[in-house]
Short mmCIF file of C-alpha atoms in Angstrom, two decimals:
data_model
loop_
_atom_site.label_atom_id
_atom_site.label_comp_id
_atom_site.label_asym_id
_atom_site.label_seq_id
_atom_site.Cartn_x
_atom_site.Cartn_y
_atom_site.Cartn_z
CA MET A 1469 49.57 164.76 -28.41
CA VAL A 1470 47.92 167.18 -27.44
CA ALA A 1471 49.46 167.33 -24.32
CA LYS A 1472 53.09 167.05 -25.75
CA MET A 1473 52.00 170.21 -27.73
CA ASP A 1474 51.01 172.02 -25.11
CA PHE A 1475 53.75 171.76 -23.04
CA TYR A 1476 56.02 172.87 -26.27
CA ALA A 1477 54.00 175.95 -26.85
CA ILE A 1478 54.70 176.85 -23.11
CA CYS A 1479 58.08 176.14 -23.73
CA MET A 1480 58.03 178.56 -26.72
CA ALA A 1481 56.27 181.33 -24.71
CA SER A 1482 59.21 181.22 -21.91
CA THR A 1483 61.42 182.29 -24.71
CA LYS A 1484 59.09 184.84 -25.75
CA LEU A 1485 58.71 187.39 -22.19
CA LYS A 1486 59.09 190.78 -22.60
CA MET A 1487 61.08 192.23 -19.93
CA SER A 1488 59.71 195.62 -20.06
CA PRO A 1489 58.48 196.84 -17.90
CA VAL A 1490 57.38 194.80 -15.14
CA PHE A 1491 60.79 192.15 -15.09
CA GLU A 1492 63.01 195.69 -14.97
CA ILE A 1493 61.05 196.85 -12.62
CA VAL A 1494 61.53 193.79 -10.31
CA HIS A 1495 65.02 193.88 -11.27
CA TYR A 1496 65.82 197.93 -10.13
CA ALA A 1497 63.54 197.30 -6.77
CA LEU A 1498 65.49 194.23 -5.97
CA MET A 1499 68.53 196.45 -6.68
CA ALA A 1500 68.03 198.94 -4.57
CA VAL A 1501 66.59 196.69 -1.82
CA ASN A 1502 70.17 195.19 -1.77
CA ILE A 1503 72.23 197.97 -1.24
CA LYS A 1504 69.96 199.88 1.58
CA ARG A 1505 70.77 196.64 2.74
CA ASP A 1506 74.49 196.59 2.63
CA LEU A 1507 74.81 200.15 3.34
CA HIS A 1508 72.81 200.00 6.73
CA ASN A 1509 74.91 196.63 7.52
CA LEU A 1510 78.46 199.38 7.11
CA SER A 1511 76.79 202.62 8.54
CA PRO A 1512 75.59 203.45 12.15
CA PHE A 1513 73.10 205.94 10.65
CA PRO A 1514 70.93 206.10 8.12
CA TYR A 1515 73.21 206.13 5.27
CA GLU A 1516 70.58 207.55 2.23
CA ARG A 1517 69.67 210.45 4.26
CA LYS A 1518 73.00 211.97 4.79
CA HIS A 1519 74.77 210.71 1.58
CA PRO A 1520 71.62 210.09 -1.31
CA LEU A 1521 74.09 210.77 -3.85
CA ALA A 1522 76.40 208.10 -3.41
CA SER A 1523 73.42 206.22 -2.36
CA TRP A 1524 72.02 206.89 -5.94
CA LEU A 1525 75.01 206.42 -7.65
CA ALA A 1526 76.06 203.04 -6.23
CA THR A 1527 72.16 201.74 -6.91
CA ILE A 1528 72.72 203.24 -10.45
CA MET A 1529 75.85 201.29 -10.83
CA ILE A 1530 74.16 197.73 -9.77
CA CYS A 1531 71.15 198.26 -11.95
CA PHE A 1532 72.82 198.75 -15.22
CA SER A 1533 76.01 196.63 -14.43
CA GLY A 1534 75.30 193.99 -16.92
CA GLY A 1535 75.68 196.72 -19.61
CA ILE A 1536 78.94 198.70 -17.86
CA LEU A 1537 80.53 195.40 -18.21
CA SER A 1538 79.61 194.17 -21.41
CA CYS A 1539 80.72 197.91 -22.48
CA LEU A 1540 84.23 197.44 -20.92
CA LEU A 1541 84.68 193.84 -22.40
CA PHE A 1542 83.67 194.91 -26.21
CA GLY A 1543 85.45 198.09 -26.04
CA LYS A 1544 82.27 200.29 -26.49
CA PRO A 1545 81.92 203.83 -24.81
CA LEU A 1546 79.89 203.64 -21.69
CA ALA A 1547 77.94 206.55 -23.19
CA VAL A 1548 75.49 204.12 -25.30
CA LEU A 1549 73.53 203.64 -21.58
CA LEU A 1550 72.30 206.68 -21.64
CA VAL A 1551 70.59 206.08 -24.93
CA ASN A 1552 67.71 205.06 -22.97
CA PRO A 1553 67.26 207.67 -20.30
CA GLU A 1554 63.89 206.53 -19.14
CA LYS A 1555 65.21 203.46 -17.61
CA ILE A 1556 67.56 205.72 -15.46
CA ALA A 1557 64.73 207.49 -14.91
CA LEU A 1558 62.41 204.58 -13.90
CA ALA A 1559 66.06 203.26 -11.84
CA SER A 1560 66.04 206.64 -9.98
CA LEU A 1561 62.36 206.16 -9.17
CA LEU A 1562 62.70 203.07 -7.71
CA TRP A 1563 65.48 203.89 -5.70
CA TYR A 1564 63.82 206.99 -4.37
CA ILE A 1565 60.40 204.93 -3.22
CA VAL A 1566 62.28 202.02 -1.36
CA ASN A 1567 64.71 204.08 0.45
CA TYR A 1568 62.21 207.28 1.39
CA VAL A 1569 58.87 206.22 1.30
CA PRO A 1570 57.60 204.90 4.63
CA GLY A 1571 57.08 201.12 4.86
CA VAL A 1572 58.55 200.13 1.35
CA PHE A 1573 62.11 198.48 2.55
CA SER A 1574 59.70 196.66 5.02
CA LEU A 1575 57.19 195.41 3.05
CA LEU A 1576 60.11 194.40 0.04
CA THR A 1577 62.04 192.00 2.70
CA THR A 1578 59.05 189.81 3.87
CA ARG A 1579 59.67 186.74 2.92
CA PRO A 1580 56.52 186.09 0.97
CA VAL A 1581 57.25 189.37 -1.13
CA LEU A 1582 60.84 189.12 -1.37
CA SER A 1583 60.13 185.05 -2.50
CA ILE A 1584 57.94 186.68 -5.43
CA ILE A 1585 60.45 189.29 -6.25
CA LEU A 1586 63.64 186.35 -6.36
CA ALA A 1587 61.59 184.32 -8.36
CA LEU A 1588 60.86 186.81 -11.13
CA LYS A 1589 65.11 188.44 -10.96
CA GLU A 1590 65.75 184.61 -11.86
CA VAL A 1591 63.56 184.89 -15.11
CA HIS A 1592 65.23 188.26 -16.02
CA ARG A 1593 68.64 186.92 -14.80
CA LEU A 1594 68.11 183.97 -17.57
CA TYR A 1595 66.87 185.96 -19.98
CA ASN A 1596 70.01 188.46 -19.08
CA VAL A 1597 72.46 185.56 -20.00
CA HIS A 1598 71.10 184.24 -23.00
CA ASN A 1599 70.76 187.68 -24.84
CA GLY A 1600 74.40 188.27 -23.56
CA VAL A 1601 75.48 185.09 -25.30
CA LYS A 1602 73.54 185.76 -28.40
CA GLU A 1603 75.39 189.20 -28.06
CA ALA A 1604 78.45 187.95 -27.89
CA GLN A 1605 77.60 185.71 -30.86
CA SER A 1606 76.74 188.25 -33.37
CA LEU A 1607 79.92 190.42 -32.58
CA HIS A 1608 82.01 187.43 -32.54
CA PRO A 1609 80.45 184.13 -33.96
CA TYR A 1610 83.12 181.64 -33.62
CA GLN A 1611 84.47 183.24 -30.07
CA PRO A 1612 83.04 180.45 -27.35
CA LEU A 1613 85.30 182.12 -24.73
CA ILE A 1614 83.72 185.40 -25.57
CA LEU A 1615 80.22 183.78 -25.59
CA PHE A 1616 80.57 182.75 -22.00
CA THR A 1617 82.19 185.73 -20.35
CA ASN A 1618 79.57 188.09 -21.83
CA GLY A 1619 76.37 185.50 -21.10
CA PHE A 1620 78.37 185.15 -17.53
CA LEU A 1621 79.18 188.65 -16.86
CA LYS A 1622 75.36 189.75 -17.76
CA GLY A 1623 74.06 187.35 -15.42
CA ALA A 1624 76.63 188.25 -12.52
CA ALA A 1625 77.45 191.59 -13.09
CA GLY A 1626 75.71 192.93 -10.06
CA GLU A 1627 77.56 190.48 -7.92
CA VAL A 1628 81.23 191.66 -9.73
CA LEU A 1629 80.38 195.31 -9.59
CA MET A 1630 79.22 195.13 -5.61
CA PHE A 1631 82.84 195.65 -4.59
CA PHE A 1632 82.91 198.88 -6.36
CA ALA A 1633 79.30 200.27 -5.71
CA GLN A 1634 80.66 199.88 -1.92
CA LEU A 1635 83.47 201.32 -3.03
CA SER A 1636 81.55 204.71 -4.22
CA ALA A 1637 79.88 205.18 -1.01
CA GLY A 1638 83.24 205.23 0.70
CA TYR A 1639 83.10 202.71 3.73
CA VAL A 1640 86.69 201.45 5.12
CA LYS A 1641 87.68 199.33 7.83
CA PRO A 1642 88.07 201.74 10.90
CA ASN A 1643 92.24 202.40 11.38
CA THR A 1644 92.57 200.29 8.27
CA HIS A 1645 92.43 200.48 4.48
CA HIS A 1646 90.34 197.06 3.75
CA PHE A 1647 87.43 197.61 2.15
CA LEU A 1648 84.45 196.08 3.62
CA ALA A 1649 82.79 194.84 0.78
CA PRO A 1650 83.14 191.06 -0.41
CA ASN A 1651 85.06 189.45 -2.65
CA VAL A 1652 82.61 187.59 -4.86
CA PHE A 1653 86.04 185.13 -6.38
CA LEU A 1654 86.92 184.30 -2.63
CA PHE A 1655 83.52 183.53 -1.67
CA PRO A 1656 80.91 182.76 -4.71
CA SER A 1657 77.33 183.05 -4.55
CA SER A 1658 74.92 180.82 -5.93
CA VAL A 1659 73.89 183.66 -8.60
CA PHE A 1660 77.91 183.55 -9.87
CA LYS A 1661 77.85 180.02 -10.17
CA THR A 1662 74.15 179.65 -11.53
CA SER A 1663 75.36 182.64 -13.99
CA ALA A 1664 78.39 180.58 -15.15
CA LEU A 1665 76.62 177.29 -15.46
CA LEU A 1666 73.83 179.20 -17.86
CA SER A 1667 76.02 180.68 -19.70
CA LEU A 1668 77.99 177.72 -20.30
CA LEU A 1669 74.93 175.76 -21.27
CA PHE A 1670 73.69 178.24 -24.05
CA SER A 1671 77.15 178.50 -24.99
CA LEU A 1672 77.59 174.71 -25.97
CA GLN A 1673 73.88 174.82 -27.45
CA THR A 1674 75.20 177.90 -29.75
CA PHE A 1675 78.20 175.67 -30.88
CA SER A 1676 75.17 172.66 -31.21
CA LEU A 1677 77.58 170.73 -28.51
CA ILE A 1678 74.21 170.27 -26.65
CA GLN A 1679 71.57 168.25 -29.00
CA SER A 1680 68.75 170.10 -27.48
CA ASP A 1681 65.75 172.30 -28.87
CA HIS A 1682 66.34 175.34 -27.68
CA SER A 1683 63.19 176.38 -25.97
CA ILE A 1684 63.07 173.26 -23.69
CA LEU A 1685 66.37 173.44 -22.66
CA PHE A 1686 65.42 177.38 -21.91
CA ALA A 1687 61.86 176.62 -20.11
CA SER A 1688 63.51 173.71 -18.19
CA ALA A 1689 66.75 176.09 -16.98
CA MET A 1690 63.84 178.83 -16.17
CA ALA A 1691 61.79 175.97 -13.89
CA VAL A 1692 64.83 175.13 -12.07
CA CYS A 1693 66.49 178.28 -11.45
CA VAL A 1694 63.21 179.55 -10.19
CA TYR A 1695 62.57 176.56 -7.54
CA LEU A 1696 66.32 176.59 -6.35
CA ARG A 1697 66.13 179.88 -5.97
CA LEU A 1698 62.61 179.73 -3.70
CA CYS A 1699 64.29 176.61 -1.75
CA ILE A 1700 67.17 178.67 -0.94
CA THR A 1701 64.94 181.51 0.43
CA TRP A 1702 62.49 179.51 2.84
CA GLY A 1703 65.61 177.79 4.13
CA PHE A 1704 65.40 174.36 2.37
CA ILE A 1705 68.69 174.01 1.20
CA GLY A 1706 71.66 175.60 0.94
CA ASP A 1707 73.79 176.30 -1.54
CA PRO A 1708 73.13 173.51 -4.09
CA PHE A 1709 76.77 173.51 -5.99
CA VAL A 1710 78.40 172.73 -2.52
CA PRO A 1711 78.18 168.76 -2.93
CA PHE A 1712 79.45 169.23 -6.52
CA GLU A 1713 82.81 171.41 -5.16
CA ASN A 1714 83.34 169.19 -2.58
CA LEU A 1715 84.03 166.43 -4.69
CA ALA A 1716 85.78 168.68 -7.24
CA CYS A 1717 88.14 169.65 -4.42
CA SER A 1718 88.81 166.13 -3.37
CA VAL A 1719 89.33 164.45 -6.84
CA VAL A 1720 91.01 167.25 -8.71
CA PHE A 1721 92.60 170.14 -6.53
CA GLY A 1722 94.51 167.74 -4.11
CA GLY A 1723 91.96 166.06 -1.94
CA MET A 1724 92.32 163.03 -3.17
CA TRP A 1725 96.82 163.05 -2.52
CA GLU A 1726 95.90 164.67 0.63
CA ALA A 1727 93.89 161.49 1.49
CA TYR A 1728 96.41 159.19 0.16
CA LYS A 1729 98.85 160.45 2.29
CA ARG A 1730 97.11 160.10 5.30
CA VAL A 1731 96.55 156.69 4.41
CA THR A 1732 99.64 156.19 3.93
CA SER A 1733 101.26 157.31 6.93
CA SER A 1734 99.37 155.43 9.09
CA SER A 1735 99.51 152.07 7.62
CA PRO A 1736 100.99 149.38 9.71
CA ARG A 1737 104.01 148.86 7.96
CA ASN A 1738 105.24 152.72 9.00
CA ASN A 1739 103.65 152.04 12.31
CA ASN A 1740 106.00 149.29 12.84
CA ALA A 1741 108.82 150.88 11.70
CA HIS A 1742 108.18 154.09 13.99
CA ASN A 1743 107.95 151.63 17.04
CA ASN A 1744 110.92 149.58 15.92
CA GLY A 1745 113.18 153.33 15.94
CA GLU A 1746 112.05 153.80 19.33
CA THR A 1747 112.87 150.50 20.54
CA HIS A 1748 116.63 151.02 19.25
CA THR A 1749 116.23 154.04 20.54
CA LYS A 1750 115.70 153.81 24.23
CA VAL A 1751 118.63 150.46 23.79
CA LYS A 1752 121.07 153.25 23.05
CA LYS A 1753 120.17 155.21 26.11
CA SER A 1754 120.66 152.23 28.33
#
């Protein structure tokens, strides 16, 4: 009984973590690291030194991507993001430290430090998805699709807006007009898929389609997300969604019918018919 109460207390405590300032600092630092890494891969020179304003704008866009997409979804003015200038100042400070303080970027990209940052970021992402579902529930209480969409965008906003962040940096392929930014809808990452799954779970629980205690579901989702992120970071596993995607493609999206056609086309009856046709053709020629 005591162990059960302790487990429930831990689950309850996991739903009451404060995101500010520790988790927000981790989020801003990770976004600054991602932007700097991407721009370094695209640029033959230290981009943040030659174009600091563009680098800052791309970082700020990704840091507040969840709020940007939520405002666009609900028709709110983007000016509401300026209500908390201290958050913009904090994100700007982290951008400066990551880009211009010697050794910080190298330290943050080492695997042990990066593992801690990514684990904390998964907790932050989980809270963003959950808060996005709750926000949509308060505005549109009987619209499950809106709940799912807002929760998903809150969790995967950085992935969705990365194209526009790199667009603001002004990079295109030489001699072409094809942007180098990856298309997350063509090649969805595990972050993209995890955000969609979490938003679906919380949306279903909101409509009582999942009969589970909220704190237990929340803590379980947090533990699984952190565990998977650490396993991916250390190279123990790849994308955990790939086996399910392959199964869905083979069953739902035509793979099963293609396999059936291959089996029927290589059946003995078809082979005999093909051989008889060849024999008949040879007799005619003779």
